[in-house]
PDB file of C-alpha atoms in Angstrom:
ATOM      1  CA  UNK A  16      -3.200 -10.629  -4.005  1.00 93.00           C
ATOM      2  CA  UNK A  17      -1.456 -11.786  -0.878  1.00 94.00           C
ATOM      3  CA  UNK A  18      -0.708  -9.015   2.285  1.00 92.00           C
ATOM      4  CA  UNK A  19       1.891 -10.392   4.646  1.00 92.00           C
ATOM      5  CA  UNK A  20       1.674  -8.692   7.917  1.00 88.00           C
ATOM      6  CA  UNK A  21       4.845  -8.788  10.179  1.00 88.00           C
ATOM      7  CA  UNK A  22       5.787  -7.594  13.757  1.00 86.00           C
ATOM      8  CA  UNK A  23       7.164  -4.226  11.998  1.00 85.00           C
ATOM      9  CA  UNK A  24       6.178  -4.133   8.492  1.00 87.00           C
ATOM     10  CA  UNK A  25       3.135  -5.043   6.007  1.00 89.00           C
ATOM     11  CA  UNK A  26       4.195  -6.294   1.998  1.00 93.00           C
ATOM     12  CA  UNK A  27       1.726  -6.594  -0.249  1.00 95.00           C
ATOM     13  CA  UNK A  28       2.330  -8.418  -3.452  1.00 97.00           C
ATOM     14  CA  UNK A  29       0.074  -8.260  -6.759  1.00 97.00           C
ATOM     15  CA  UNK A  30      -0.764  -6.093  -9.268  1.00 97.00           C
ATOM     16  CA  UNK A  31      -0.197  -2.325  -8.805  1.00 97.00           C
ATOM     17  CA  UNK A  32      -4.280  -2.065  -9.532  1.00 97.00           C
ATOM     18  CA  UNK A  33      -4.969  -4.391  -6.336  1.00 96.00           C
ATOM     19  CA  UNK A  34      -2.360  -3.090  -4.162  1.00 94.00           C
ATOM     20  CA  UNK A  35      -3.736   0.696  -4.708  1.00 95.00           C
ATOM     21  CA  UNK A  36      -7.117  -0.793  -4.316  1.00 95.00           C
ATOM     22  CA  UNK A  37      -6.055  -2.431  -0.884  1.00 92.00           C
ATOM     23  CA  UNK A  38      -4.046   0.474   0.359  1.00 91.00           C
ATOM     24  CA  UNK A  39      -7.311   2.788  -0.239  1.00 93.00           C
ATOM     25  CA  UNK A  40      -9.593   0.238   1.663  1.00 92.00           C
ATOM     26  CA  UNK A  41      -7.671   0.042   4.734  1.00 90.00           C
ATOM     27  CA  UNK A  42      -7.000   3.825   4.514  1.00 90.00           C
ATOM     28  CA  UNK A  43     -10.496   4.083   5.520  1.00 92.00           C
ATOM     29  CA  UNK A  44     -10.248   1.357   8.457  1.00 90.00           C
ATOM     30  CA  UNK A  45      -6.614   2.398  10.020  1.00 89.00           C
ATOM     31  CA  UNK A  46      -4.828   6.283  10.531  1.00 90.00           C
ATOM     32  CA  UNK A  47      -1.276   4.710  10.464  1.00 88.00           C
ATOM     33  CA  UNK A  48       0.311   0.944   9.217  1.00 86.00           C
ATOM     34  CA  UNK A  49       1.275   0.282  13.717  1.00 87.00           C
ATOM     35  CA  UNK A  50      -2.543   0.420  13.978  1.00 88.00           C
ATOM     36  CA  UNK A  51      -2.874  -2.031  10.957  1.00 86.00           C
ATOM     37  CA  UNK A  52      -0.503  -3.950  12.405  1.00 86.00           C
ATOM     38  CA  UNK A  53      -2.021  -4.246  15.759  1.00 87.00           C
ATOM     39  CA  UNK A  54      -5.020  -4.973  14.844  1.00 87.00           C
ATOM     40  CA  UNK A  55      -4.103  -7.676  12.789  1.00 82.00           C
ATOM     41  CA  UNK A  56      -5.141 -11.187  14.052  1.00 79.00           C
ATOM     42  CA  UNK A  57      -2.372 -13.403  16.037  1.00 73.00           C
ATOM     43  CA  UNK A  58      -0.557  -9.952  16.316  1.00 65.00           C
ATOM     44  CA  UNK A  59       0.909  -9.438  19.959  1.00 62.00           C
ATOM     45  CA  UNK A  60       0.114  -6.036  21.305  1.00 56.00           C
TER      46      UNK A  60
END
């Protein structure tokens, strides 16, 4: 499982069982993929 987290866009690559699984944890942590983004380390806010 590998998330890649760009200035405008987030790609996760694995297995569709680990990507749901991913997408349902930060659910939890973030209301929208900006706020994932931004709080993302090394990201420039």
């Amino acid at each position: 499982m590998k998330i890649y987290i760009q200035p405008k866009s987030v790609t996760l690559v694995g297995k569709a069982w680990q990507i749901r699984y991913m997408l349902k944890r930060y659910m939890k942590e973030h209301t929208t993929v900006q706020e994932w983004i931004s709080s993302a380390p090394g990201s420039k806010q």
